Coordinates of N, CA and C in Angstrom, one line a residue:
M1359 N -11.5 2.9 205.8 CA -10.1 2.9 204.9 C -9.1 4.1 205.4
A1360 N -7.8 3.7 205.2 CA -6.8 4.4 205.3 C -6.5 5.5 204.5
D1361 N -5.8 6.8 205.0 CA -5.4 7.5 203.7 C -4.1 7.2 202.9
P1362 N -4.0 7.5 201.8 CA -2.9 7.1 201.3 C -1.6 7.8 201.8
P1363 N -1.7 9.1 202.2 CA -0.2 9.1 202.5 C 0.3 8.1 203.8
R1364 N -0.6 7.6 204.6 CA -0.5 6.5 205.8 C 0.1 5.1 205.1
A1365 N -0.7 5.1 203.5 CA -0.3 3.5 202.9 C 1.2 3.9 202.5
R1366 N 1.4 5.1 202.1 CA 2.8 5.6 201.5 C 4.3 5.1 202.6
R1367 N 3.7 6.0 203.8 CA 4.5 5.5 204.8 C 4.9 3.9 205.1
L1368 N 3.7 3.3 205.5 CA 3.6 2.2 205.8 C 4.7 1.2 204.8
A1369 N 4.2 1.6 203.4 CA 4.8 0.9 202.3 C 6.5 1.1 202.6
K1370 N 7.1 2.3 203.0 CA 8.2 2.8 203.1 C 9.0 2.1 204.1
R1371 N 8.1 1.8 205.3 CA 8.8 1.3 206.2 C 8.8 -0.4 206.2
I1372 N 8.2 -1.1 205.5 CA 7.6 -2.6 205.2 C 8.8 -2.4 204.1
M1373 N 9.3 -1.9 203.1 CA 10.7 -2.0 202.3 C 12.1 -1.9 203.2
A1374 N 12.1 -1.1 203.8 CA 13.2 -1.1 204.8 C 13.2 -2.3 205.8
I1375 N 11.9 -2.7 206.4 CA 12.0 -4.0 207.0 C 12.5 -5.4 206.5
V1376 N 11.6 -5.4 205.3 CA 12.0 -6.5 204.2 C 13.3 -6.5 203.7
A1377 N 14.0 -5.4 203.3 CA 15.5 -5.1 203.0 C 16.7 -5.6 203.8
T1378 N 16.1 -5.0 205.2 CA 17.0 -5.1 206.5 C 17.0 -6.8 207.0
A1379 N 15.8 -7.4 206.6 CA 15.7 -8.8 207.4 C 16.4 -9.5 206.0
I1380 N 16.4 -9.3 205.0 CA 17.0 -10.0 203.9 C 18.2 -10.2 204.1
E1381 N 19.0 -9.1 204.3 CA 20.2 -8.7 204.4 C 21.0 -9.1 205.5
H1382 N 20.4 -9.0 206.7 CA 20.9 -9.6 208.0 C 20.7 -10.6 208.7
E1383 N 19.4 -11.1 208.6 CA 18.4 -12.4 209.4 C 18.5 -13.3 208.7
V1384 N 17.9 -13.4 207.2 CA 17.5 -14.6 206.5 C 18.7 -15.0 206.1
K1385 N 18.8 -16.5 206.3 CA 20.1 -16.9 206.0 C 20.1 -17.8 204.8
D1386 N 19.3 -17.3 203.6 CA 19.4 -18.1 202.5 C 20.5 -17.6 201.5
P1387 N 21.2 -18.7 200.7 CA 22.2 -17.9 199.9 C 21.8 -17.7 198.5
R1388 N 20.6 -17.9 198.1 CA 19.4 -17.6 197.2 C 19.2 -16.2 197.3
L1389 N 19.1 -15.5 198.3 CA 18.6 -14.5 198.6 C 19.8 -13.5 198.8
E1390 N 20.9 -13.8 198.7 CA 22.5 -12.7 198.7 C 22.7 -11.8 197.5
F1391 N 21.7 -12.1 196.5 CA 21.9 -10.9 195.3 C 20.6 -10.4 195.1
V1392 N 19.5 -10.5 196.2 CA 18.3 -9.8 196.1 C 18.3 -8.3 196.4
T1393 N 17.6 -7.5 195.7 CA 17.8 -6.0 196.5 C 16.0 -5.6 195.8
I1394 N 15.5 -5.0 197.2 CA 14.2 -4.5 197.4 C 14.4 -3.0 196.9
T1395 N 13.6 -3.0 195.9 CA 13.7 -1.7 195.0 C 12.2 -0.8 195.5
D1396 N 10.9 -1.5 195.5 CA 9.9 -0.6 195.9 C 9.0 -1.5 197.0
A1397 N 8.3 -1.0 197.4 CA 7.0 -1.9 198.1 C 5.8 -0.6 197.8
R1398 N 4.6 -1.2 197.8 CA 3.1 -0.6 197.8 C 2.2 -1.3 198.5
V1399 N 1.4 -0.3 199.4 CA 0.6 -0.9 200.3 C -0.9 -0.7 199.6
T1400 N -1.8 -1.6 199.6 CA -3.4 -1.1 199.4 C -4.1 0.3 200.4
N1401 N -4.9 0.9 200.2 CA -5.3 2.0 200.9 C -6.5 1.3 202.2
D1402 N -6.6 0.1 201.9 CA -7.0 -0.8 203.4 C -5.7 -1.2 204.3
L1403 N -4.5 -1.0 204.0 CA -3.5 -1.4 204.7 C -3.5 -2.8 205.0
R1404 N -4.0 -3.7 203.8 CA -4.0 -5.1 204.0 C -3.2 -5.9 203.3
D1405 N -3.0 -5.7 201.9 CA -2.0 -6.1 201.3 C -1.1 -5.3 201.1
A1406 N 0.2 -6.1 201.0 CA 1.2 -5.3 200.2 C 2.2 -6.0 199.5
T1407 N 2.8 -5.5 198.3 CA 3.7 -6.0 197.2 C 5.1 -5.3 197.0
V1408 N 6.0 -6.3 197.4 CA 7.1 -6.0 197.3 C 7.8 -6.0 196.0
F1409 N 8.7 -5.3 195.5 CA 9.3 -5.2 194.3 C 10.7 -5.5 194.6
Y1410 N 11.4 -6.3 193.7 CA 12.9 -6.8 194.1 C 13.3 -7.1 192.8
T1411 N 14.6 -6.9 192.8 CA 15.4 -7.3 191.6 C 16.5 -8.2 192.1
V1412 N 17.2 -8.8 191.4 CA 18.1 -9.7 191.1 C 19.6 -9.8 190.3
R1413 N 20.8 -9.8 191.1 CA 22.1 -9.3 190.1 C 22.6 -11.1 190.0
G1414 N 23.3 -11.0 189.2 CA 24.2 -12.2 189.3 C 25.6 -12.1 190.0
P1415 N 26.3 -12.8 190.5 CA 27.5 -12.9 191.3 C 28.5 -12.3 190.5
R1416 N 28.2 -12.1 189.5 CA 29.4 -11.1 188.6 C 28.7 -10.2 187.5
L1417 N 28.8 -9.1 187.1 CA 28.3 -8.2 185.8 C 28.1 -9.2 184.6
D1418 N 28.6 -10.0 184.2 CA 28.8 -11.2 183.2 C 28.0 -12.1 183.3
T1419 N 27.3 -12.3 184.7 CA 26.7 -13.8 185.0 C 25.2 -13.5 184.9
E1420 N 24.3 -14.5 184.6 CA 22.8 -14.3 184.5 C 22.4 -14.6 185.9
P1421 N 21.5 -13.4 186.6 CA 21.3 -14.0 187.7 C 19.9 -15.2 187.9
D1422 N 19.8 -15.8 189.0 CA 19.1 -16.6 189.3 C 17.2 -16.0 190.0
L1423 N 17.0 -15.7 188.9 CA 15.5 -15.0 189.3 C 14.8 -16.3 189.6
E1424 N 14.6 -17.4 189.1 CA 13.8 -18.4 189.7 C 14.0 -18.7 191.1
G1425 N 15.4 -19.3 191.4 CA 15.8 -19.3 192.6 C 15.4 -18.1 193.9
A1426 N 15.7 -17.1 193.4 CA 15.1 -16.0 194.5 C 13.6 -16.0 194.6
A1427 N 12.6 -16.2 193.5 CA 11.6 -16.3 193.6 C 10.9 -17.5 194.7
I1428 N 11.5 -18.3 194.4 CA 11.4 -19.7 195.5 C 11.8 -19.0 196.9
A1429 N 13.1 -18.7 197.2 CA 13.1 -18.2 198.4 C 12.5 -17.5 199.2
L1430 N 12.3 -16.4 198.3 CA 11.2 -15.0 199.0 C 9.8 -15.9 199.4
E1431 N 9.2 -16.7 198.5 CA 8.3 -17.6 199.1 C 8.1 -18.4 200.2
K1432 N 9.5 -18.8 200.4 CA 9.8 -19.8 201.3 C 9.7 -18.8 202.6
V1433 N 10.4 -17.7 202.4 CA 10.7 -16.8 203.9 C 9.3 -16.2 204.1
R1434 N 8.4 -16.0 203.0 CA 7.3 -15.0 203.2 C 6.8 -15.1 204.6
G1435 N 6.8 -16.1 205.4 CA 5.9 -15.7 206.6 C 6.8 -15.3 207.6
Q1436 N 8.2 -15.5 207.5 CA 9.2 -15.2 208.5 C 9.4 -13.4 208.2
L1437 N 9.3 -13.2 207.3 CA 9.2 -11.8 206.9 C 8.3 -11.1 207.3
R1438 N 6.7 -11.7 207.0 CA 5.7 -11.1 207.3 C 5.8 -10.7 208.9
T1439 N 6.0 -11.9 209.9 CA 6.6 -11.8 211.3 C 7.4 -10.6 211.6
R1440 N 8.4 -10.2 210.8 CA 9.3 -9.1 211.2 C 8.6 -7.9 210.8
V1441 N 7.9 -7.9 209.8 CA 7.2 -6.7 209.5 C 6.0 -6.5 210.4
G1442 N 5.3 -7.0 210.9 CA 4.2 -7.4 211.9 C 5.1 -6.5 213.0
A1443 N 6.1 -7.4 213.6 CA 7.1 -6.6 214.8 C 7.2 -5.4 214.5
G1444 N 7.6 -5.0 213.4 CA 8.7 -3.4 213.1 C 7.5 -2.2 212.5
T1445 N 6.3 -2.9 212.4 CA 5.3 -1.6 212.0 C 4.6 -1.0 213.4
G1446 N 4.2 -2.2 214.0 CA 2.7 -1.9 215.1 C 1.5 -1.7 214.6
V1447 N 1.2 -2.0 213.1 CA -0.4 -1.8 212.6 C -1.0 -3.1 213.2
R1448 N -2.3 -2.6 213.5 CA -3.4 -3.8 214.0 C -3.1 -5.2 213.4
F1449 N -3.5 -4.9 211.9 CA -3.5 -6.0 211.0 C -2.1 -5.9 210.1
T1450 N -1.3 -6.7 210.3 CA 0.1 -7.2 209.2 C -0.6 -7.7 207.8
P1451 N 0.1 -6.6 206.9 CA -0.6 -6.6 205.4 C 0.1 -8.0 205.2
T1452 N -0.6 -8.8 204.1 CA 0.1 -9.8 203.3 C 0.9 -9.6 202.5
L1453 N 2.3 -10.2 202.4 CA 3.3 -9.8 201.3 C 3.3 -10.8 200.0
A1454 N 3.4 -10.0 198.9 CA 3.7 -10.6 197.7 C 4.8 -9.9 197.0
F1455 N 5.5 -11.1 196.5 CA 6.9 -10.4 195.7 C 6.8 -10.8 194.2
E1456 N 7.1 -9.4 193.6 CA 7.2 -9.4 192.4 C 8.3 -8.7 191.9
L1457 N 8.9 -9.3 190.6 CA 10.1 -9.2 189.9 C 10.1 -7.8 189.4
D1458 N 10.8 -6.9 189.8 CA 10.6 -5.4 189.1 C 11.2 -5.0 187.5
S1459 N 10.4 -4.6 186.9 CA 10.7 -4.6 185.5 C 11.5 -3.3 185.2
V1460 N 11.7 -2.6 186.4 CA 12.1 -1.2 186.0 C 13.7 -1.2 185.5
P1461 N 14.7 -2.3 185.9 CA 15.5 -2.4 185.5 C 15.8 -2.7 184.1
D1462 N 14.9 -3.4 183.2 CA 14.6 -3.9 182.0 C 14.1 -2.7 181.3
A1463 N 13.3 -2.3 181.4 CA 13.0 -0.9 181.1 C 14.2 0.5 180.7
A1464 N 14.9 0.5 181.8 CA 15.9 1.2 181.7 C 17.0 0.6 180.7
R1465 N 17.5 -0.6 180.6 CA 18.2 -1.2 180.2 C 17.8 -0.6 178.5
H1466 N 16.3 -1.0 178.2 CA 15.6 -0.8 176.6 C 16.0 0.9 176.4
M1467 N 15.6 1.7 177.3 CA 16.0 3.0 177.0 C 17.5 3.2 176.9
E1468 N 18.2 2.7 177.5 CA 19.6 2.8 177.4 C 20.3 2.4 175.9
E1469 N 19.4 1.4 175.2 CA 19.8 1.0 174.2 C 19.3 1.8 173.0
L1470 N 18.0 2.2 173.2 CA 17.3 3.0 172.2 C 18.4 4.5 172.3
L1471 N 18.8 4.8 173.5 CA 19.9 6.3 173.5 C 21.2 6.1 172.6
A1472 N 21.5 4.8 172.7 CA 22.7 4.6 171.9 C 22.4 4.5 170.5
K1473 N 21.3 4.3 170.2 CA 20.7 4.1 168.6 C 20.7 5.7 168.3
A1474 N 20.5 6.3 169.0 CA 19.9 7.7 168.9 C 21.2 8.8 168.6
R1475 N 22.2 8.3 169.7 CA 23.6 8.7 169.5 C 24.3 8.4 168.3
A1476 N 24.4 7.3 168.0 CA 24.6 6.8 166.4 C 24.3 7.4 165.5
A1477 N 23.1 7.5 165.4 CA 22.5 8.2 164.2 C 22.8 9.7 164.3
D1478 N 23.1 10.2 165.7 CA 23.7 11.9 165.2 C 25.0 11.9 165.1
E1479 N 25.7 10.6 165.4 CA 27.2 10.8 164.8 C 27.1 10.7 163.3
E1480 N 26.3 10.1 162.6 CA 26.1 9.8 161.1 C 25.9 11.3 160.6
V1481 N 24.6 11.9 161.2 CA 24.4 12.8 160.7 C 25.5 14.0 160.6
A1482 N 26.2 14.2 162.2 CA 27.2 14.9 162.3 C 28.4 14.9 160.9
K1483 N 28.6 13.9 161.0 CA 29.8 12.9 159.4 C 29.5 13.5 158.3
V1484 N 28.1 13.7 158.1 CA 27.4 14.0 156.6 C 27.8 15.3 156.5
R1485 N 27.5 16.0 157.6 CA 27.5 17.5 157.9 C 29.0 18.1 157.6
E1486 N 29.8 17.5 158.0 CA 31.1 17.8 157.8 C 31.7 18.2 156.6
N1487 N 31.2 17.4 155.8 CA 31.6 17.4 154.2 C 30.7 18.0 153.3
A1488 N 29.3 18.8 153.8 CA 28.5 19.2 153.1 C 29.0 20.7 152.8
T1489 N 28.2 21.1 151.7 CA 28.7 22.8 151.2 C 27.0 23.6 151.0
Y1490 N 26.9 24.4 151.2 CA 25.8 25.2 151.2 C 25.2 25.3 149.8
A1491 N 24.1 25.1 149.5 CA 23.3 25.0 148.2 C 23.5 26.5 147.6
G1492 N 23.3 27.6 148.5 CA 23.5 29.1 147.8 C 24.9 29.7 148.5
D1493 N 25.0 31.0 148.6 CA 25.7 31.7 149.0 C 25.6 31.1 150.6
P1494 N 27.1 31.3 151.4 CA 27.3 30.6 152.4 C 26.3 31.6 153.5
D1495 N 26.3 32.9 153.1 CA 25.9 33.9 154.0 C 25.1 34.9 152.9
P1496 N 23.8 34.5 152.7 CA 22.9 35.2 151.4 C 22.7 36.5 152.4
Y1497 N 22.6 37.0 153.6 CA 21.9 38.4 153.8 C 23.5 38.9 154.1
R1498 N 23.1 40.4 153.8 CA 24.0 41.2 154.0 C 24.0 41.9 155.0
T1499 N 25.4 42.4 155.8 CA 25.3 42.4 157.3 C 26.3 44.0 157.3
H1500 N 26.2 44.3 158.3 CA 26.7 45.5 158.4 C 27.9 45.9 158.0
D1501 N 28.7 45.0 157.9 CA 30.4 45.2 157.3 C 30.4 45.7 156.1
E1502 N 29.5 44.9 155.1 CA 29.5 45.1 154.0 C 28.9 46.7 153.5
E1503 N 28.0 46.9 154.3 CA 27.5 48.5 153.9 C 28.7 49.3 153.8
E1504 N 29.5 49.2 154.9 CA 30.7 50.3 155.3 C 31.6 50.2 154.2
E1505 N 32.1 48.9 153.7 CA 32.9 48.8 152.6 C 32.6 49.4 151.4
E1506 N 31.5 49.3 151.2 CA 30.9 50.2 149.6 C 30.8 51.7 149.5
G1507 N 30.7 52.1 150.9 CA 30.8 53.5 150.7 C 29.3 54.3 150.9
P1508 N 29.3 55.5 150.9 CA 28.0 56.1 151.2 C 27.5 56.0 149.7
V1509 N 26.1 56.1 149.7 CA 25.5 56.3 148.5 C 25.1 57.4 148.3
D1510 N 26.1 57.8 146.9 CA 25.4 59.2 146.6 C 24.1 59.2 145.6
V1511 N 23.4 60.4 146.2 CA 22.5 60.9 145.8 C 22.5 61.9 145.2
S1512 N 22.4 62.5 144.0 CA 22.6 63.3 143.4 C 21.3 63.9 142.4
S1513 N 20.9 65.1 142.4 CA 19.9 65.8 141.8 C 20.1 65.3 140.2
D1514 N 21.2 65.0 139.8 CA 21.0 64.4 137.9 C 20.3 63.0 138.1
D1515 N 20.7 62.5 139.3 CA 20.3 61.0 138.9 C 18.9 60.7 139.2
R1516 N 18.0 61.6 139.7 CA 16.7 61.7 140.0 C 16.0 62.2 138.8
Q1517 N 14.8 60.8 138.6 CA 14.0 61.2 137.6 C 12.6 61.6 137.9
N1518 N 12.3 62.4 136.9 CA 10.7 63.0 137.7 C 9.7 62.3 136.7

C-alpha cells in the first residue's frame, strides 16, 4: 500500500492532467463547459475518482449534465492513457467520473444565509420602533452622583 500523502499528490497530478486534456486535447463540444474540481485516489493507487461540474453556455441556461457524463465516459480511455503518460506510475489508475455536489450545497447554503439576513432585517425594523419596558438606563452613573452634590452626614441625623 502507498502512503496517503503520495495518493494525494497523485490525485492532484491526475486532476491537472485531466483538466488540461479536456481543455486542450479532447475535441468534444459537450465537454466545453466541464470543469474538473477535485480528484481522489485510493491508497493502493489503483482507482481514481475525478469530480467535475458543468455550467451552461450562459448563466440563465441549464447545463447539459447528461451529455457531459456521456462524453466523459466516451473519452475515459483516452484520458487514462494521458494520465499514465503524465504520471509515470507503474499501474495507471482506473478513472471514474462523478458529478460534484459541492456547488449545489453551496447554493443551498447561500439560500439559507439569505433567509437569515431577511430575518435579521425584520428584527432590526421591529427594534427601531421599540421602547424600553422600564427606564432607558436603570443604573446610576457617575455623572448623576456629582449633580446631586455631596451627602451631608451630620451628627443630628444619626440615631443611636
